[in-house]
Tab-separated table of C-alpha atoms in Angstrom:
chain	number	residue	atom	x	y	z
A	1	UNK	CA	184.695	146.232	86.083
A	2	UNK	CA	184.298	143.019	84.111
A	3	UNK	CA	182.319	142.945	80.843
A	4	UNK	CA	179.638	140.793	82.488
A	5	UNK	CA	179.292	143.252	85.392
A	6	UNK	CA	179.111	146.139	82.939
A	7	UNK	CA	176.294	144.479	81.043
A	8	UNK	CA	174.443	143.729	84.275
A	9	UNK	CA	174.820	147.347	85.402
A	10	UNK	CA	173.582	148.631	82.054
A	11	UNK	CA	170.594	146.278	82.215
A	12	UNK	CA	169.796	147.414	85.770
A	13	UNK	CA	169.972	151.084	84.797
A	14	UNK	CA	167.747	150.430	81.805
A	15	UNK	CA	165.161	148.675	83.992
A	16	UNK	CA	165.279	151.500	86.521
A	17	UNK	CA	164.794	154.093	83.790
A	18	UNK	CA	161.912	152.119	82.375
A	19	UNK	CA	160.339	151.849	85.826
A	20	UNK	CA	160.684	155.573	86.391
A	21	UNK	CA	159.088	156.438	83.045
A	22	UNK	CA	156.224	153.927	83.186
A	23	UNK	CA	152.958	155.625	84.056
A	24	UNK	CA	150.508	153.765	86.300
A	25	UNK	CA	147.759	154.154	88.883
A	26	UNK	CA	150.475	154.464	91.522
A	27	UNK	CA	151.557	157.791	89.993
A	28	UNK	CA	148.037	159.199	90.257
A	29	UNK	CA	147.577	157.752	93.751
A	30	UNK	CA	150.750	159.497	94.920
A	31	UNK	CA	149.360	162.816	93.693
A	32	UNK	CA	146.014	162.127	95.355
A	33	UNK	CA	147.717	161.326	98.658
A	34	UNK	CA	149.746	164.540	98.546
A	35	UNK	CA	146.593	166.517	97.768
A	36	UNK	CA	144.859	164.992	100.777
A	37	UNK	CA	147.697	166.110	103.041
A	38	UNK	CA	147.232	169.721	101.974
A	39	UNK	CA	144.285	172.049	102.415
A	40	UNK	CA	141.705	172.136	99.659
A	41	UNK	CA	142.149	174.847	97.042
A	42	UNK	CA	139.115	175.816	95.001
A	43	UNK	CA	140.006	175.641	91.288
A	44	UNK	CA	140.480	179.036	89.705
A	45	UNK	CA	138.032	180.047	87.018
A	46	UNK	CA	140.177	181.804	84.428
A	47	UNK	CA	137.812	181.414	81.501
A	48	UNK	CA	137.287	184.471	79.302
A	49	UNK	CA	133.972	186.167	80.023
A	50	UNK	CA	132.782	185.449	76.477
A	51	UNK	CA	132.751	181.730	77.300
A	52	UNK	CA	131.177	182.099	80.723
A	53	UNK	CA	128.314	184.165	79.309
A	54	UNK	CA	127.398	181.755	76.504
A	55	UNK	CA	123.771	180.645	76.604
A	56	UNK	CA	122.717	177.033	76.067
A	57	UNK	CA	122.195	177.282	72.304
A	58	UNK	CA	125.431	179.222	71.792
A	59	UNK	CA	127.432	176.637	73.710
A	60	UNK	CA	125.868	173.786	71.744
A	61	UNK	CA	126.900	175.581	68.552
A	62	UNK	CA	130.554	174.915	69.423
A	63	UNK	CA	131.265	171.528	67.911
A	64	UNK	CA	134.361	169.378	67.776
A	65	UNK	CA	135.703	168.645	64.296
A	66	UNK	CA	135.767	164.815	63.962
A	67	UNK	CA	138.667	165.023	61.503
A	68	UNK	CA	140.744	166.454	64.381
A	69	UNK	CA	139.977	163.556	66.743
A	70	UNK	CA	142.932	162.257	68.720
A	71	UNK	CA	144.435	159.203	66.906
A	72	UNK	CA	142.169	159.743	63.882
A	73	UNK	CA	145.098	160.377	61.539
A	74	UNK	CA	146.857	157.239	62.812
A	75	UNK	CA	143.689	155.176	62.128
A	76	UNK	CA	143.779	153.618	65.591
A	77	UNK	CA	140.737	151.648	66.876
A	78	UNK	CA	139.846	154.290	69.489
A	79	UNK	CA	139.516	158.056	69.059
A	80	UNK	CA	139.003	160.926	71.487
A	81	UNK	CA	136.855	163.979	70.835
A	82	UNK	CA	137.033	166.906	73.248
A	83	UNK	CA	134.498	169.207	74.887
A	84	UNK	CA	135.011	172.956	74.867
A	85	UNK	CA	134.876	174.790	78.228
A	86	UNK	CA	132.073	177.282	78.801
A	87	UNK	CA	128.496	177.709	80.072
A	88	UNK	CA	128.120	175.209	82.984
A	89	UNK	CA	131.632	173.814	82.512
A	90	UNK	CA	133.709	176.681	83.869
A	91	UNK	CA	136.463	174.674	85.581
A	92	UNK	CA	138.406	173.032	82.751
A	93	UNK	CA	140.217	169.757	83.297
A	94	UNK	CA	143.679	168.834	82.094
A	95	UNK	CA	144.043	165.928	79.672
A	96	UNK	CA	147.278	164.028	79.061
A	97	UNK	CA	148.172	161.338	76.550
A	98	UNK	CA	150.369	158.438	77.663
A	99	UNK	CA	152.563	156.683	75.120
A	100	UNK	CA	155.340	154.248	75.902
A	101	UNK	CA	154.771	154.885	79.601
A	102	UNK	CA	155.459	158.628	79.206
A	103	UNK	CA	152.776	161.245	79.869
A	104	UNK	CA	152.488	164.407	77.776
A	105	UNK	CA	149.870	167.144	78.219
A	106	UNK	CA	147.320	167.780	75.487
A	107	UNK	CA	147.266	171.549	75.082
A	108	UNK	CA	144.129	173.427	74.177
A	109	UNK	CA	143.767	173.998	70.434
A	110	UNK	CA	140.884	176.181	69.126
A	111	UNK	CA	141.348	174.734	65.628
A	112	UNK	CA	139.839	171.495	66.986
A	113	UNK	CA	136.444	173.230	67.078
A	114	UNK	CA	133.866	174.741	64.769
A	115	UNK	CA	132.399	177.758	66.595
A	116	UNK	CA	129.277	177.999	64.410
A	117	UNK	CA	127.521	181.365	64.560
A	118	UNK	CA	129.422	182.455	67.654
A	119	UNK	CA	131.691	185.462	67.233
A	120	UNK	CA	134.530	184.676	69.615
A	121	UNK	CA	138.105	185.883	69.709
A	122	UNK	CA	139.883	182.530	69.877
A	123	UNK	CA	143.282	184.209	70.194
A	124	UNK	CA	142.523	184.703	73.906
A	125	UNK	CA	141.833	180.972	74.409
A	126	UNK	CA	145.263	179.957	75.658
A	127	UNK	CA	145.878	177.131	78.133
A	128	UNK	CA	142.155	176.732	78.706
A	129	UNK	CA	142.075	172.998	79.193
A	130	UNK	CA	138.970	171.083	78.136
A	131	UNK	CA	135.555	170.406	79.658
A	132	UNK	CA	135.910	166.656	79.206
A	133	UNK	CA	136.113	164.131	76.394
A	134	UNK	CA	134.281	161.311	74.702
A	135	UNK	CA	135.620	157.993	73.448
A	136	UNK	CA	134.717	156.693	69.990
A	137	UNK	CA	134.976	153.099	68.739
A	138	UNK	CA	133.442	151.009	65.925
A	139	UNK	CA	130.771	149.640	68.239
A	140	UNK	CA	127.883	148.921	65.846
A	141	UNK	CA	129.561	148.679	62.442
A	142	UNK	CA	133.166	148.645	61.246
A	143	UNK	CA	132.763	151.673	58.961
A	144	UNK	CA	131.859	154.148	61.713
A	145	UNK	CA	133.258	154.952	65.145
A	146	UNK	CA	130.376	155.399	67.587
A	147	UNK	CA	130.484	157.477	70.732
A	148	UNK	CA	130.503	154.991	73.610
A	149	UNK	CA	131.873	156.676	76.770
A	150	UNK	CA	131.783	160.292	77.977
A	151	UNK	CA	133.483	162.069	80.868
A	152	UNK	CA	132.022	165.538	81.433
A	153	UNK	CA	131.095	167.435	84.564
A	154	UNK	CA	132.228	166.772	88.162
A	155	UNK	CA	132.990	163.009	88.325
A	156	UNK	CA	130.141	161.973	86.013
A	157	UNK	CA	130.591	159.537	83.151
A	158	UNK	CA	128.242	157.403	81.102
A	159	UNK	CA	128.507	154.683	78.508
A	160	UNK	CA	126.562	152.470	76.125
A	161	UNK	CA	126.747	149.001	74.689
A	162	UNK	CA	126.032	148.142	71.061
A	163	UNK	CA	122.613	149.337	69.865
A	164	UNK	CA	122.002	151.474	72.945
A	165	UNK	CA	121.480	155.189	73.540
A	166	UNK	CA	122.740	157.234	76.456
A	167	UNK	CA	120.644	157.173	79.605
A	168	UNK	CA	121.767	156.909	83.211
A	169	UNK	CA	125.181	158.059	84.442
A	170	UNK	CA	127.849	156.749	86.783
A	171	UNK	CA	130.020	158.851	89.066
A	172	UNK	CA	133.427	158.490	90.580
A	173	UNK	CA	132.101	159.250	94.055
A	174	UNK	CA	129.023	160.539	95.910
A	175	UNK	CA	129.627	162.448	99.153
A	176	UNK	CA	126.869	163.187	101.668
A	177	UNK	CA	124.009	162.601	99.243
A	178	UNK	CA	120.621	163.388	100.834
A	179	UNK	CA	122.278	164.859	103.943
A	180	UNK	CA	120.816	168.040	105.420
A	181	UNK	CA	124.196	169.804	105.334
A	182	UNK	CA	124.271	169.462	101.540
A	183	UNK	CA	125.958	167.209	99.012
A	184	UNK	CA	129.588	167.585	97.985
A	185	UNK	CA	130.428	166.898	94.328
A	186	UNK	CA	134.008	165.688	93.780
A	187	UNK	CA	135.514	166.476	90.390
A	188	UNK	CA	137.919	164.718	88.060
A	189	UNK	CA	140.566	167.448	87.742
A	190	UNK	CA	142.958	165.656	85.382
A	191	UNK	CA	142.958	162.674	83.029
A	192	UNK	CA	145.657	160.492	81.476
A	193	UNK	CA	144.685	158.336	78.488
A	194	UNK	CA	146.944	155.546	77.223
A	195	UNK	CA	147.509	155.540	73.475
A	196	UNK	CA	145.993	152.291	72.133
A	197	UNK	CA	147.809	149.859	69.865
A	198	UNK	CA	146.774	149.283	66.255
A	199	UNK	CA	144.664	146.242	67.193
A	200	UNK	CA	143.509	147.351	70.635
A	201	UNK	CA	140.156	146.150	71.975
A	202	UNK	CA	140.381	148.107	75.202
A	203	UNK	CA	141.375	151.577	76.370
A	204	UNK	CA	142.919	152.573	79.712
A	205	UNK	CA	142.090	155.938	81.321
A	206	UNK	CA	143.404	157.375	84.598
A	207	UNK	CA	141.801	160.210	86.550
A	208	UNK	CA	142.658	162.398	89.545
A	209	UNK	CA	139.676	163.263	91.757
A	210	UNK	CA	139.546	166.179	94.178
A	211	UNK	CA	137.034	167.861	96.480
A	212	UNK	CA	137.019	169.639	99.805
A	213	UNK	CA	137.082	166.429	101.857
A	214	UNK	CA	138.139	163.645	99.471
A	215	UNK	CA	140.851	162.967	96.901
A	216	UNK	CA	141.274	159.902	94.745
A	217	UNK	CA	143.079	158.106	91.945
A	218	UNK	CA	141.138	156.076	89.363
A	219	UNK	CA	141.965	153.605	86.633
A	220	UNK	CA	139.262	152.824	84.044
A	221	UNK	CA	139.794	149.860	81.720
A	222	UNK	CA	137.211	150.234	78.942
A	223	UNK	CA	136.111	147.168	76.972
A	224	UNK	CA	133.431	147.961	74.345
A	225	UNK	CA	130.907	145.451	73.077
A	226	UNK	CA	127.274	144.369	73.228
A	227	UNK	CA	127.890	144.787	76.934
A	228	UNK	CA	130.398	147.599	77.405
A	229	UNK	CA	132.445	146.963	80.543
A	230	UNK	CA	134.511	149.458	82.524
A	231	UNK	CA	136.814	147.887	85.095
A	232	UNK	CA	137.292	150.486	87.833
A	233	UNK	CA	140.157	150.496	90.318
A	234	UNK	CA	140.520	153.387	92.719
A	235	UNK	CA	142.387	154.558	95.821
A	236	UNK	CA	140.705	157.241	97.917
A	237	UNK	CA	141.939	159.516	100.714
A	238	UNK	CA	139.803	161.515	103.144
A	239	UNK	CA	140.954	165.015	104.054
A	240	UNK	CA	138.172	165.181	106.621
A	241	UNK	CA	135.523	162.812	107.919
A	242	UNK	CA	132.315	162.554	105.887
A	243	UNK	CA	128.842	161.383	106.915
A	244	UNK	CA	128.301	159.204	103.840
A	245	UNK	CA	130.878	158.076	101.294
A	246	UNK	CA	128.884	156.672	98.366
A	247	UNK	CA	131.027	154.242	96.367
A	248	UNK	CA	130.321	153.154	92.778
A	249	UNK	CA	127.382	155.589	92.521
A	250	UNK	CA	124.797	155.502	89.739
A	251	UNK	CA	122.457	158.375	88.834
A	252	UNK	CA	119.276	158.011	86.799
A	253	UNK	CA	115.809	159.422	86.075
A	254	UNK	CA	112.375	158.049	86.925
A	255	UNK	CA	109.381	160.265	86.194
A	256	UNK	CA	106.590	157.736	85.971
A	257	UNK	CA	105.893	154.083	85.251
A	258	UNK	CA	103.131	151.498	85.313
A	259	UNK	CA	103.325	151.505	89.114
A	260	UNK	CA	102.751	155.247	89.438
A	261	UNK	CA	100.345	157.401	87.462
A	262	UNK	CA	101.203	161.082	87.016
A	263	UNK	CA	98.418	163.518	86.142
A	264	UNK	CA	98.306	165.556	82.946
A	265	UNK	CA	98.001	164.679	79.295
A	266	UNK	CA	100.954	162.655	78.034
A	267	UNK	CA	100.790	160.124	75.211
A	268	UNK	CA	103.726	158.202	76.685
A	269	UNK	CA	102.732	155.320	79.015
A	270	UNK	CA	106.056	155.397	80.927
A	271	UNK	CA	108.955	157.857	81.191
A	272	UNK	CA	112.200	156.715	82.817
A	273	UNK	CA	115.854	155.851	82.200
A	274	UNK	CA	115.660	153.084	84.822
A	275	UNK	CA	112.674	151.320	86.360
A	276	UNK	CA	114.220	149.436	89.261
A	277	UNK	CA	117.126	148.760	91.592
A	278	UNK	CA	118.442	145.196	91.409
A	279	UNK	CA	120.610	143.761	94.186
A	280	UNK	CA	122.413	140.433	94.353
A	281	UNK	CA	122.898	139.656	98.022
A	282	UNK	CA	125.921	137.729	99.224
A	283	UNK	CA	123.600	134.963	100.499
A	284	UNK	CA	122.179	134.241	97.038
A	285	UNK	CA	119.032	136.355	97.326
A	286	UNK	CA	118.052	138.632	94.422
A	287	UNK	CA	116.111	141.769	95.364
A	288	UNK	CA	114.067	143.918	92.958
A	289	UNK	CA	112.981	147.381	94.126
A	290	UNK	CA	110.762	149.196	91.570
A	291	UNK	CA	111.515	152.918	91.420
A	292	UNK	CA	109.040	155.664	92.298
A	293	UNK	CA	108.799	159.429	91.922
A	294	UNK	CA	107.883	160.456	95.482
A	295	UNK	CA	106.288	163.668	96.676
A	296	UNK	CA	109.033	164.032	99.294
A	297	UNK	CA	112.641	162.882	99.493
A	298	UNK	CA	112.743	159.124	100.021
A	299	UNK	CA	115.878	157.304	101.224
A	300	UNK	CA	115.978	153.532	101.767
A	301	UNK	CA	118.791	151.106	102.542
A	302	UNK	CA	119.568	147.417	102.088
A	303	UNK	CA	122.085	146.049	104.601
A	304	UNK	CA	124.386	143.464	103.017
A	305	UNK	CA	127.584	141.567	103.595
A	306	UNK	CA	129.881	141.124	100.586
A	307	UNK	CA	127.265	141.915	97.915
A	308	UNK	CA	127.583	140.205	94.561
A	309	UNK	CA	126.304	143.242	92.708
A	310	UNK	CA	123.775	146.034	92.375
A	311	UNK	CA	122.513	148.236	89.589
A	312	UNK	CA	119.848	150.520	88.206
A	313	UNK	CA	118.090	148.576	85.488
A	314	UNK	CA	115.798	149.326	82.550
A	315	UNK	CA	113.724	146.137	82.303
A	316	UNK	CA	110.884	147.342	80.107
A	317	UNK	CA	112.387	146.855	76.641
A	318	UNK	CA	109.393	147.234	74.316
A	319	UNK	CA	108.892	150.484	72.435
A	320	UNK	CA	105.184	150.327	73.289
A	321	UNK	CA	105.999	150.836	76.961
A	322	UNK	CA	107.210	154.382	76.141
A	323	UNK	CA	106.071	155.392	72.619
A	324	UNK	CA	108.809	158.060	72.513
A	325	UNK	CA	110.587	158.173	69.147
A	326	UNK	CA	112.959	160.920	70.265
A	327	UNK	CA	114.055	159.724	73.698
A	328	UNK	CA	113.871	155.960	72.883
A	329	UNK	CA	113.755	154.960	76.518
A	330	UNK	CA	113.510	151.350	75.346
A	331	UNK	CA	117.157	151.615	74.206
A	332	UNK	CA	118.557	153.162	77.406
A	333	UNK	CA	121.167	150.932	79.086
A	334	UNK	CA	121.068	149.290	82.459
A	335	UNK	CA	124.172	149.710	84.634
A	336	UNK	CA	125.411	146.847	86.819
A	337	UNK	CA	128.130	147.141	89.470
A	338	UNK	CA	129.960	143.902	90.282
A	339	UNK	CA	132.458	144.077	93.181
A	340	UNK	CA	135.964	142.756	92.671
A	341	UNK	CA	136.945	140.967	95.859
A	342	UNK	CA	135.074	141.242	99.147
A	343	UNK	CA	133.530	144.585	100.042
A	344	UNK	CA	132.639	143.474	103.570
A	345	UNK	CA	129.665	144.807	105.504
A	346	UNK	CA	127.689	147.851	104.444
A	347	UNK	CA	124.539	148.814	102.626
A	348	UNK	CA	123.196	149.776	99.237
A	349	UNK	CA	121.386	153.079	99.611
A	350	UNK	CA	118.700	154.255	97.215
A	351	UNK	CA	117.807	157.946	97.082
A	352	UNK	CA	114.609	158.962	95.261
A	353	UNK	CA	113.984	162.680	94.797
A	354	UNK	CA	110.728	164.299	93.637
A	355	UNK	CA	110.821	165.620	90.085
A	356	UNK	CA	108.098	167.487	88.139
A	357	UNK	CA	109.319	166.199	84.770
A	358	UNK	CA	111.919	164.027	83.050
A	359	UNK	CA	114.617	166.708	82.800
A	360	UNK	CA	116.064	165.947	86.243
A	361	UNK	CA	118.126	162.972	87.346
A	362	UNK	CA	116.277	162.147	90.562
A	363	UNK	CA	117.518	158.637	91.371
A	364	UNK	CA	120.848	157.785	93.025
A	365	UNK	CA	122.163	154.402	94.208
A	366	UNK	CA	125.542	153.610	95.764
A	367	UNK	CA	127.401	151.398	98.245
A	368	UNK	CA	128.068	152.660	101.766
A	369	UNK	CA	130.752	150.701	103.679
A	370	UNK	CA	129.935	150.063	107.324
A	371	UNK	CA	133.250	151.515	108.458
A	372	UNK	CA	135.579	154.125	106.965
A	373	UNK	CA	139.257	154.636	107.809
A	374	UNK	CA	140.469	157.765	109.504
A	375	UNK	CA	141.363	160.740	107.292
A	376	UNK	CA	144.714	160.224	105.599
A	377	UNK	CA	144.456	156.440	105.308
A	378	UNK	CA	143.805	154.882	101.928
A	379	UNK	CA	140.536	153.305	100.823
A	380	UNK	CA	141.008	150.777	98.015
A	381	UNK	CA	138.113	149.662	95.836
A	382	UNK	CA	137.675	147.719	92.599
A	383	UNK	CA	134.590	146.778	90.600
A	384	UNK	CA	133.260	146.062	87.121
A	385	UNK	CA	130.665	148.447	85.735
A	386	UNK	CA	128.657	147.071	82.816
A	387	UNK	CA	126.446	149.059	80.438
A	388	UNK	CA	124.041	146.478	79.053
A	389	UNK	CA	120.489	145.679	77.951
A	390	UNK	CA	119.585	143.897	81.141
A	391	UNK	CA	121.008	141.463	83.647
A	392	UNK	CA	119.687	137.942	83.416
A	393	UNK	CA	119.204	136.584	86.911
A	394	UNK	CA	120.063	132.888	87.491
A	395	UNK	CA	117.614	130.531	85.738
A	396	UNK	CA	116.388	129.135	89.044
A	397	UNK	CA	115.154	132.611	90.068
A	398	UNK	CA	111.936	134.002	88.542
A	399	UNK	CA	112.392	137.719	87.914
A	400	UNK	CA	109.787	140.415	88.485
A	401	UNK	CA	108.406	141.464	85.093
A	402	UNK	CA	106.305	144.441	86.120
A	403	UNK	CA	104.485	146.198	88.937
A	404	UNK	CA	101.152	147.854	88.172
A	405	UNK	CA	99.028	150.043	90.410
A	406	UNK	CA	95.319	150.685	90.106
A	407	UNK	CA	91.868	149.109	90.192
A	408	UNK	CA	89.977	147.670	87.297
A	409	UNK	CA	86.304	148.517	87.062
A	410	UNK	CA	84.830	149.394	90.450
A	411	UNK	CA	81.179	150.293	90.911
A	412	UNK	CA	81.677	152.285	94.099
A	413	UNK	CA	84.451	154.563	95.311
A	414	UNK	CA	87.308	152.547	96.717
A	415	UNK	CA	90.051	154.211	98.757
A	416	UNK	CA	92.137	151.038	98.989
A	417	UNK	CA	95.345	150.495	97.022
A	418	UNK	CA	95.682	147.641	94.544
A	419	UNK	CA	99.004	146.411	93.190
A	420	UNK	CA	99.591	143.661	90.645
A	421	UNK	CA	103.027	142.035	90.429
A	422	UNK	CA	103.954	139.803	87.510
A	423	UNK	CA	106.700	137.235	88.001
A	424	UNK	CA	108.353	135.202	85.255
A	425	UNK	CA	107.878	131.445	85.310
A	426	UNK	CA	110.000	129.662	87.928
A	427	UNK	CA	111.867	126.502	86.916
A	428	UNK	CA	109.748	123.416	86.334
A	429	UNK	CA	109.087	121.144	89.278
A	430	UNK	CA	111.640	118.314	89.271
A	431	UNK	CA	110.286	116.238	92.123
A	432	UNK	CA	108.206	113.059	91.764
A	433	UNK	CA	105.102	114.935	92.909
A	434	UNK	CA	103.991	118.399	91.753
A	435	UNK	CA	104.491	121.092	94.391
A	436	UNK	CA	102.160	124.064	93.980
A	437	UNK	CA	103.390	127.642	93.631
A	438	UNK	CA	102.362	129.979	96.426
A	439	UNK	CA	103.445	133.452	97.469
A	440	UNK	CA	104.621	135.107	100.653
A	441	UNK	CA	103.799	138.728	101.496
A	442	UNK	CA	104.842	141.125	104.244
A	443	UNK	CA	103.343	144.581	104.834
A	444	UNK	CA	104.538	147.066	107.434
A	445	UNK	CA	102.241	148.291	110.205
A	446	UNK	CA	100.969	151.266	108.167
A	447	UNK	CA	98.766	148.974	106.062
A	448	UNK	CA	95.984	146.466	106.563
A	449	UNK	CA	95.727	143.689	103.989
A	450	UNK	CA	92.267	143.280	102.464
A	451	UNK	CA	92.885	140.530	99.928
A	452	UNK	CA	95.627	138.695	98.074
A	453	UNK	CA	95.587	136.142	95.256
A	454	UNK	CA	98.367	134.414	93.331
A	455	UNK	CA	97.488	132.742	90.041
A	456	UNK	CA	99.023	131.745	86.688
A	457	UNK	CA	99.444	134.368	83.992
A	458	UNK	CA	98.367	132.542	80.844
A	459	UNK	CA	99.939	135.195	78.592
A	460	UNK	CA	103.465	135.239	79.999
A	461	UNK	CA	103.536	131.709	81.386
A	462	UNK	CA	104.517	133.172	84.733
A	463	UNK	CA	102.556	134.105	87.849
A	464	UNK	CA	100.622	137.173	88.933
A	465	UNK	CA	100.110	138.297	92.515
A	466	UNK	CA	97.261	140.714	93.171
A	467	UNK	CA	97.023	142.448	96.527
A	468	UNK	CA	94.716	145.094	97.913
A	469	UNK	CA	95.305	146.937	101.168
A	470	UNK	CA	94.217	149.988	103.104
A	471	UNK	CA	96.857	152.514	104.115
A	472	UNK	CA	96.288	153.743	107.657
A	473	UNK	CA	98.179	157.051	107.427
A	474	UNK	CA	98.287	158.428	103.875
A	475	UNK	CA	101.120	160.820	104.728
A	476	UNK	CA	103.480	157.927	105.510
A	477	UNK	CA	104.939	155.344	103.122
A	478	UNK	CA	104.161	151.634	103.169
A	479	UNK	CA	106.946	149.077	102.777
A	480	UNK	CA	106.222	145.569	101.550
A	481	UNK	CA	107.979	142.435	100.328
A	482	UNK	CA	106.786	139.415	98.398
A	483	UNK	CA	108.130	136.374	96.592
A	484	UNK	CA	107.055	133.105	94.993
A	485	UNK	CA	107.482	129.852	96.862
A	486	UNK	CA	107.486	126.203	95.801
A	487	UNK	CA	106.889	124.465	99.061
A	488	UNK	CA	109.249	126.198	101.505
A	489	UNK	CA	111.795	127.191	98.854
A	490	UNK	CA	111.857	130.707	97.378
A	491	UNK	CA	111.900	130.487	93.578
A	492	UNK	CA	111.738	134.182	92.619
A	493	UNK	CA	113.339	137.498	93.280
A	494	UNK	CA	112.279	139.302	96.409
A	495	UNK	CA	109.900	142.024	95.295
A	496	UNK	CA	110.698	144.879	97.657
A	497	UNK	CA	108.356	147.826	97.199
A	498	UNK	CA	107.729	151.134	98.920
A	499	UNK	CA	104.528	153.085	98.357
A	500	UNK	CA	105.418	156.751	98.975
A	501	UNK	CA	103.378	158.934	101.301
A	502	UNK	CA	100.880	161.292	99.721
């Protein structure tokens, strides 16, 4: 063999070795595909009884030692802190660190934790795995690494941008939500986290998802900032057919708002992590659906073709809207899902579940594709998930500022319903002649309109629409839509509201 051929062979072997060692989404997808070809095996719960029997306060007394954070000693931009298994988290997940394209498992180490007042025999905690992890980064100031992203429980994860506090959650997948047969909760069974460089501004995380009917491989590209972005790429496989495969799901809490009074003494005007569902239709329409806390399960859908985005938003940003110094709902993030590529035909589904208080996440939103492949065939999906203050709609579209329910002073009993909708100011009229602002309104056949006015709001500079109607059957909901018009052109979001049945 000539020297040139020898060098070429050596180079080829080196490239092949590098290719074999490099870790990527394809490696996780291969595992997910093999899982889907086999029957589902329920994860074994091998936790010591002492951990299973911990109560809430005892579990919270187990704290990770920040000095033991992954990459802390190396002074890298990102750090990982780990959650201890126990209490609700009885099926530990495996965590691996990837460096130079090579994956190595992160074994359980009890010295990572301070067990507080708990009296536990840590010598029996071998090969436990962890209950999840959180990512830290200098988000708000250079001298301190803030917690900005958490993976813990099933396929749940949540994040924050600069100056925000945790609120709503995202999920890897939602299966058969609000179906009579019951919801299935897929779980991230294993994670791989790439070791960041010394000057890294992003972190890459891989995850393997598994459940009775679905498996999947995920890649999360985390980019922290005032708007923290997670670029999600996934490949899913169905073991069996499902009724509803909810993609890019978001989960939040709405107890009450200005559009829905809840009885009882409470000094807080509003209580919610999100106050509305925002949808950017593929045809340029923006839809705002204020959230409600219904008396019965309420499921609604928005049929779309190639949506530009959807999200659960927290629009009310003043502290006075909540007056809660502990929860600081005014600092909870909005979450916006922006498809990468064309998602085709389908629908955004909104599920609203009754809740007696703010301790339950009762709001779910996700994308349902019109068609799903047969079990065994891959489903590929990519999107950007942003944790942010709010999403500014295009300047030519006047957003909905608030929805308020209730009468002012009335001398006699009035069993009608009054709603007031405030819109921001639409763009100034550019034509040679002023064109007046009007509104359009549609009510379904369970309501009779009594009166409607649209007039300037001298405080906000926008417009207020006031409508009063009589519901014909109080046990049934009323759907309605409204928007501002300048001539024949719509110049606002579509206000899409549902008044729940009593």
